[in-house]
A tleap script that builds the chain and sets N, CA, C and O, in Angstrom:
source leaprc.protein.ff14SB
mol = sequence {
  NMET PRO SER ARG ILE MET LEU ASN PRO GLY
  ASP ILE ALA THR LEU ASP LEU THR ASP PRO
  ARG THR HIE ALA GLU TYR ASP LEU SER GLU
  VAL TRP ARG HIE LEU ARG THR THR GLN PRO
  PHE HIE TRP HIE PRO SER ILE GLY GLY ALA
  PRO GLY PHE TRP VAL VAL SER ARG HIE ALA
  ASP VAL SER GLU ILE TYR ARG ASP ASN LYS
  CARG
}
set mol.1.N position { 16.284 -22.140 -33.852 }
set mol.1.CA position { 16.713 -20.702 -33.646 }
set mol.1.C position { 18.219 -20.537 -33.869 }
set mol.1.O position { 19.051 -21.123 -33.175 }
set mol.2.N position { 18.511 -19.744 -34.831 }
set mol.2.CA position { 20.152 -19.588 -35.102 }
set mol.2.C position { 20.759 -18.908 -33.913 }
set mol.2.O position { 20.159 -18.098 -33.207 }
set mol.3.N position { 22.165 -19.355 -33.725 }
set mol.3.CA position { 23.034 -18.682 -32.681 }
set mol.3.C position { 23.156 -17.253 -32.944 }
set mol.3.O position { 23.010 -16.827 -34.089 }
set mol.4.N position { 23.435 -16.418 -31.879 }
set mol.4.CA position { 23.651 -15.213 -32.014 }
set mol.4.C position { 25.057 -14.949 -32.042 }
set mol.4.O position { 25.762 -15.681 -31.347 }
set mol.5.N position { 25.706 -13.865 -32.842 }
set mol.5.CA position { 26.986 -13.598 -32.983 }
set mol.5.C position { 27.709 -12.931 -31.450 }
set mol.5.O position { 27.294 -11.963 -30.813 }
set mol.6.N position { 28.671 -13.639 -31.203 }
set mol.6.CA position { 29.319 -13.113 -29.712 }
set mol.6.C position { 30.053 -11.695 -29.974 }
set mol.6.O position { 30.831 -11.741 -30.926 }
set mol.7.N position { 29.981 -10.705 -29.456 }
set mol.7.CA position { 30.818 -9.520 -29.622 }
set mol.7.C position { 31.633 -9.414 -28.438 }
set mol.7.O position { 31.416 -9.716 -27.264 }
set mol.8.N position { 32.775 -8.836 -29.122 }
set mol.8.CA position { 33.869 -8.480 -28.213 }
set mol.8.C position { 33.320 -7.065 -27.534 }
set mol.8.O position { 32.746 -6.160 -28.141 }
set mol.9.N position { 33.646 -7.109 -26.113 }
set mol.9.CA position { 33.489 -5.964 -25.301 }
set mol.9.C position { 34.083 -4.709 -25.864 }
set mol.9.O position { 33.479 -3.646 -25.731 }
set mol.10.N position { 35.281 -4.776 -26.511 }
set mol.10.CA position { 35.828 -3.540 -27.184 }
set mol.10.C position { 35.005 -2.958 -28.312 }
set mol.10.O position { 35.310 -1.802 -28.605 }
set mol.11.N position { 33.996 -3.530 -29.028 }
set mol.11.CA position { 33.256 -3.084 -29.883 }
set mol.11.C position { 32.141 -2.209 -29.341 }
set mol.11.O position { 31.285 -1.805 -30.127 }
set mol.12.N position { 32.095 -1.928 -28.221 }
set mol.12.CA position { 31.062 -1.050 -27.748 }
set mol.12.C position { 30.985 0.518 -28.407 }
set mol.12.O position { 29.945 1.155 -28.579 }
set mol.13.N position { 32.168 0.904 -28.682 }
set mol.13.CA position { 32.342 2.213 -29.464 }
set mol.13.C position { 31.599 2.084 -30.869 }
set mol.13.O position { 31.367 3.123 -31.487 }
set mol.14.N position { 31.261 1.006 -31.335 }
set mol.14.CA position { 30.957 0.883 -32.780 }
set mol.14.C position { 29.347 0.320 -32.775 }
set mol.14.O position { 28.746 0.209 -33.843 }
set mol.15.N position { 28.822 0.037 -31.713 }
set mol.15.CA position { 27.849 -0.728 -31.536 }
set mol.15.C position { 26.600 0.413 -31.783 }
set mol.15.O position { 26.924 1.566 -31.500 }
set mol.16.N position { 25.547 0.261 -32.158 }
set mol.16.CA position { 24.235 1.041 -32.295 }
set mol.16.C position { 23.332 0.371 -31.529 }
set mol.16.O position { 22.771 -0.619 -31.998 }
set mol.17.N position { 23.078 0.787 -30.320 }
set mol.17.CA position { 22.182 0.053 -29.357 }
set mol.17.C position { 20.751 0.470 -29.817 }
set mol.17.O position { 19.796 -0.134 -29.329 }
set mol.18.N position { 20.522 1.554 -30.808 }
set mol.18.CA position { 19.120 2.043 -31.015 }
set mol.18.C position { 18.463 1.011 -31.859 }
set mol.18.O position { 17.237 0.928 -31.936 }
set mol.19.N position { 19.315 0.189 -32.520 }
set mol.19.CA position { 19.029 -0.709 -33.787 }
set mol.19.C position { 18.486 -2.010 -33.273 }
set mol.19.O position { 19.284 -2.668 -32.605 }
set mol.20.N position { 17.305 -2.504 -33.447 }
set mol.20.CA position { 16.987 -3.640 -32.925 }
set mol.20.C position { 17.606 -5.049 -33.390 }
set mol.20.O position { 17.575 -6.136 -32.812 }
set mol.21.N position { 18.159 -4.697 -34.574 }
set mol.21.CA position { 18.948 -5.886 -35.286 }
set mol.21.C position { 19.909 -6.018 -34.517 }
set mol.21.O position { 20.133 -7.204 -34.276 }
set mol.22.N position { 20.787 -5.098 -33.871 }
set mol.22.CA position { 21.838 -5.370 -32.737 }
set mol.22.C position { 21.640 -6.113 -31.942 }
set mol.22.O position { 22.477 -6.994 -31.741 }
set mol.23.N position { 20.431 -6.048 -31.164 }
set mol.23.CA position { 19.970 -7.102 -29.858 }
set mol.23.C position { 19.487 -8.521 -30.672 }
set mol.23.O position { 19.721 -9.625 -30.181 }
set mol.24.N position { 18.949 -8.396 -31.673 }
set mol.24.CA position { 18.614 -9.747 -32.230 }
set mol.24.C position { 19.654 -10.583 -32.874 }
set mol.24.O position { 19.629 -11.812 -32.817 }
set mol.25.N position { 20.686 -9.811 -33.567 }
set mol.25.CA position { 21.558 -10.654 -34.087 }
set mol.25.C position { 22.888 -10.987 -33.430 }
set mol.25.O position { 23.635 -11.858 -33.876 }
set mol.26.N position { 23.142 -10.290 -32.402 }
set mol.26.CA position { 24.398 -10.367 -31.548 }
set mol.26.C position { 24.194 -10.582 -30.040 }
set mol.26.O position { 23.379 -9.962 -29.357 }
set mol.27.N position { 24.941 -11.432 -29.653 }
set mol.27.CA position { 25.007 -11.739 -28.059 }
set mol.27.C position { 25.635 -10.659 -27.377 }
set mol.27.O position { 26.853 -10.527 -27.498 }
set mol.28.N position { 25.041 -9.944 -26.746 }
set mol.28.CA position { 25.560 -8.666 -25.809 }
set mol.28.C position { 26.000 -8.996 -24.621 }
set mol.28.O position { 26.307 -8.065 -23.877 }
set mol.29.N position { 26.135 -10.259 -24.172 }
set mol.29.CA position { 26.278 -10.344 -22.807 }
set mol.29.C position { 27.613 -10.196 -22.483 }
set mol.29.O position { 27.706 -9.934 -21.284 }
set mol.30.N position { 28.558 -10.243 -22.968 }
set mol.30.CA position { 30.128 -9.873 -22.636 }
set mol.30.C position { 30.259 -8.388 -22.753 }
set mol.30.O position { 31.124 -7.817 -22.089 }
set mol.31.N position { 29.437 -7.697 -23.576 }
set mol.31.CA position { 29.355 -6.279 -23.525 }
set mol.31.C position { 28.672 -5.803 -22.315 }
set mol.31.O position { 29.196 -4.947 -21.604 }
set mol.32.N position { 27.544 -6.310 -22.052 }
set mol.32.CA position { 26.900 -5.768 -20.519 }
set mol.32.C position { 27.877 -6.102 -19.410 }
set mol.32.O position { 27.964 -5.330 -18.455 }
set mol.33.N position { 28.677 -7.284 -19.473 }
set mol.33.CA position { 29.329 -7.389 -18.593 }
set mol.33.C position { 30.630 -6.547 -18.319 }
set mol.33.O position { 31.077 -6.338 -17.192 }
set mol.34.N position { 31.075 -6.178 -19.270 }
set mol.34.CA position { 32.314 -5.392 -19.355 }
set mol.34.C position { 31.707 -3.907 -19.017 }
set mol.34.O position { 32.403 -3.120 -18.375 }
set mol.35.N position { 30.626 -3.604 -19.383 }
set mol.35.CA position { 30.179 -2.314 -19.019 }
set mol.35.C position { 29.737 -1.931 -17.688 }
set mol.35.O position { 29.690 -0.791 -17.227 }
set mol.36.N position { 29.381 -3.164 -17.060 }
set mol.36.CA position { 28.794 -3.090 -15.541 }
set mol.36.C position { 30.237 -3.089 -14.851 }
set mol.36.O position { 30.298 -2.358 -13.863 }
set mol.37.N position { 31.349 -3.735 -15.169 }
set mol.37.CA position { 32.510 -3.841 -14.362 }
set mol.37.C position { 33.277 -2.652 -14.463 }
set mol.37.O position { 33.758 -2.136 -13.454 }
set mol.38.N position { 33.466 -2.067 -15.849 }
set mol.38.CA position { 34.486 -1.055 -16.008 }
set mol.38.C position { 33.722 0.368 -16.445 }
set mol.38.O position { 34.249 1.463 -16.248 }
set mol.39.N position { 32.665 0.235 -16.946 }
set mol.39.CA position { 32.079 1.754 -17.130 }
set mol.39.C position { 30.274 1.553 -17.161 }
set mol.39.O position { 29.537 1.376 -18.132 }
set mol.40.N position { 30.016 1.639 -15.998 }
set mol.40.CA position { 28.853 1.382 -15.497 }
set mol.40.C position { 27.930 2.721 -16.273 }
set mol.40.O position { 26.763 2.526 -16.614 }
set mol.41.N position { 28.431 3.707 -16.433 }
set mol.41.CA position { 27.577 4.793 -17.319 }
set mol.41.C position { 28.491 5.111 -18.340 }
set mol.41.O position { 29.592 5.652 -18.246 }
set mol.42.N position { 27.802 4.646 -19.462 }
set mol.42.CA position { 28.371 4.808 -20.751 }
set mol.42.C position { 27.651 5.691 -21.666 }
set mol.42.O position { 26.476 5.392 -21.881 }
set mol.43.N position { 28.138 6.736 -22.251 }
set mol.43.CA position { 27.642 7.690 -23.238 }
set mol.43.C position { 27.448 7.107 -24.693 }
set mol.43.O position { 28.445 6.968 -25.402 }
set mol.44.N position { 26.124 6.742 -25.188 }
set mol.44.CA position { 25.990 6.224 -26.622 }
set mol.44.C position { 26.028 7.495 -27.115 }
set mol.44.O position { 25.510 8.450 -26.535 }
set mol.45.N position { 26.771 7.579 -28.436 }
set mol.45.CA position { 26.777 8.966 -29.156 }
set mol.45.C position { 25.463 9.014 -30.109 }
set mol.45.O position { 24.790 8.019 -30.381 }
set mol.46.N position { 25.186 10.425 -30.605 }
set mol.46.CA position { 24.151 10.417 -31.583 }
set mol.46.C position { 24.285 9.472 -32.827 }
set mol.46.O position { 25.356 9.238 -33.387 }
set mol.47.N position { 23.265 9.043 -33.132 }
set mol.47.CA position { 23.367 8.332 -34.452 }
set mol.47.C position { 22.052 8.512 -35.553 }
set mol.47.O position { 20.870 8.313 -35.272 }
set mol.48.N position { 22.458 8.834 -36.544 }
set mol.48.CA position { 21.412 8.850 -37.466 }
set mol.48.C position { 20.492 10.279 -37.023 }
set mol.48.O position { 19.311 10.368 -37.361 }
set mol.49.N position { 20.986 11.062 -36.455 }
set mol.49.CA position { 20.085 12.207 -36.163 }
set mol.49.C position { 19.447 12.056 -34.764 }
set mol.49.O position { 19.087 12.993 -34.051 }
set mol.50.N position { 19.370 10.910 -34.514 }
set mol.50.CA position { 18.810 10.659 -32.961 }
set mol.50.C position { 19.868 11.206 -31.899 }
set mol.50.O position { 21.078 11.354 -32.072 }
set mol.51.N position { 19.098 11.475 -30.734 }
set mol.51.CA position { 19.965 12.305 -29.730 }
set mol.51.C position { 20.890 11.159 -29.016 }
set mol.51.O position { 20.495 9.994 -29.053 }
set mol.52.N position { 21.976 11.449 -28.442 }
set mol.52.CA position { 22.908 10.611 -27.684 }
set mol.52.C position { 22.013 10.220 -26.387 }
set mol.52.O position { 20.898 10.709 -26.201 }
set mol.53.N position { 22.582 9.344 -25.568 }
set mol.53.CA position { 21.804 8.932 -24.478 }
set mol.53.C position { 22.807 8.298 -23.313 }
set mol.53.O position { 23.798 7.761 -23.807 }
set mol.54.N position { 22.758 8.266 -22.181 }
set mol.54.CA position { 23.385 7.540 -21.104 }
set mol.54.C position { 22.933 6.039 -20.936 }
set mol.54.O position { 21.769 5.807 -20.609 }
set mol.55.N position { 23.742 5.115 -21.133 }
set mol.55.CA position { 23.515 3.762 -20.901 }
set mol.55.C position { 23.837 3.590 -19.360 }
set mol.55.O position { 24.869 4.078 -18.900 }
set mol.56.N position { 22.966 2.910 -18.588 }
set mol.56.CA position { 23.297 2.689 -17.166 }
set mol.56.C position { 22.988 1.290 -17.132 }
set mol.56.O position { 21.830 0.939 -17.357 }
set mol.57.N position { 24.039 0.298 -16.835 }
set mol.57.CA position { 24.039 -1.088 -16.965 }
set mol.57.C position { 24.178 -1.682 -15.683 }
set mol.57.O position { 24.451 -2.882 -15.701 }
set mol.58.N position { 24.051 -1.106 -14.512 }
set mol.58.CA position { 24.013 -1.675 -13.276 }
set mol.58.C position { 22.581 -1.752 -12.759 }
set mol.58.O position { 21.877 -0.803 -13.104 }
set mol.59.N position { 22.012 -2.673 -12.014 }
set mol.59.CA position { 20.684 -2.644 -11.675 }
set mol.59.C position { 20.612 -1.829 -10.361 }
set mol.59.O position { 19.605 -1.147 -10.172 }
set mol.60.N position { 21.567 -1.845 -9.470 }
set mol.60.CA position { 21.516 -0.756 -8.226 }
set mol.60.C position { 21.616 0.799 -8.761 }
set mol.60.O position { 20.877 1.620 -8.218 }
set mol.61.N position { 22.386 1.173 -9.666 }
set mol.61.CA position { 22.294 2.307 -10.130 }
set mol.61.C position { 21.036 2.894 -10.869 }
set mol.61.O position { 20.673 4.060 -10.712 }
set mol.62.N position { 20.311 1.864 -11.803 }
set mol.62.CA position { 19.296 2.017 -12.269 }
set mol.62.C position { 18.171 2.405 -11.288 }
set mol.62.O position { 17.444 3.353 -11.586 }
set mol.63.N position { 17.973 1.690 -10.067 }
set mol.63.CA position { 17.074 1.655 -9.114 }
set mol.63.C position { 17.399 3.089 -8.321 }
set mol.63.O position { 16.475 3.868 -8.089 }
set mol.64.N position { 18.396 3.308 -8.029 }
set mol.64.CA position { 18.850 4.765 -7.440 }
set mol.64.C position { 18.356 5.903 -8.188 }
set mol.64.O position { 17.725 6.787 -7.610 }
set mol.65.N position { 18.637 5.957 -9.650 }
set mol.65.CA position { 18.153 6.812 -10.481 }
set mol.65.C position { 16.652 7.101 -10.644 }
set mol.65.O position { 16.186 8.226 -10.829 }
set mol.66.N position { 15.917 5.911 -10.551 }
set mol.66.CA position { 14.383 5.865 -10.604 }
set mol.66.C position { 13.754 6.393 -9.387 }
set mol.66.O position { 12.587 6.784 -9.349 }
set mol.67.N position { 14.679 6.392 -8.253 }
set mol.67.CA position { 14.213 6.664 -6.913 }
set mol.67.C position { 14.591 8.032 -6.473 }
set mol.67.O position { 14.089 8.497 -5.449 }
set mol.68.N position { 15.499 8.748 -7.227 }
set mol.68.CA position { 15.674 10.012 -7.177 }
set mol.68.C position { 14.925 11.042 -7.783 }
set mol.68.O position { 15.279 11.434 -8.895 }
set mol.69.N position { 13.692 11.673 -7.082 }
set mol.69.CA position { 12.818 12.377 -7.613 }
set mol.69.C position { 13.154 14.132 -7.320 }
set mol.69.O position { 12.378 15.081 -7.436 }
set mol.70.N position { 14.432 14.118 -6.953 }
set mol.70.CA position { 14.648 15.699 -6.591 }
set mol.70.C position { 15.576 16.224 -7.818 }
set mol.70.O position { 15.934 17.401 -7.797 }
set mol.71.N position { 15.878 15.579 -8.631 }
set mol.71.CA position { 16.758 16.010 -9.779 }
set mol.71.C position { 16.106 15.966 -11.080 }
set mol.71.O position { 16.725 16.296 -12.092 }
savepdb mol mol.pdb
quit
């Protein structure tokens, strides 16, 4: 299996997380680490007519969101 390309965390503004090729071709480990540390809630802008969405990168935050059934 060929190695995936390592991305710089600063590239998050130009990444299309909706594209499966992004996840197949690039190693996003440093990007996720950077987001968890500095920006655990990241707004991914609308791309190609699809709506934008929030990226929640910390497990504890995701768990809390899923348990919150009042909002």
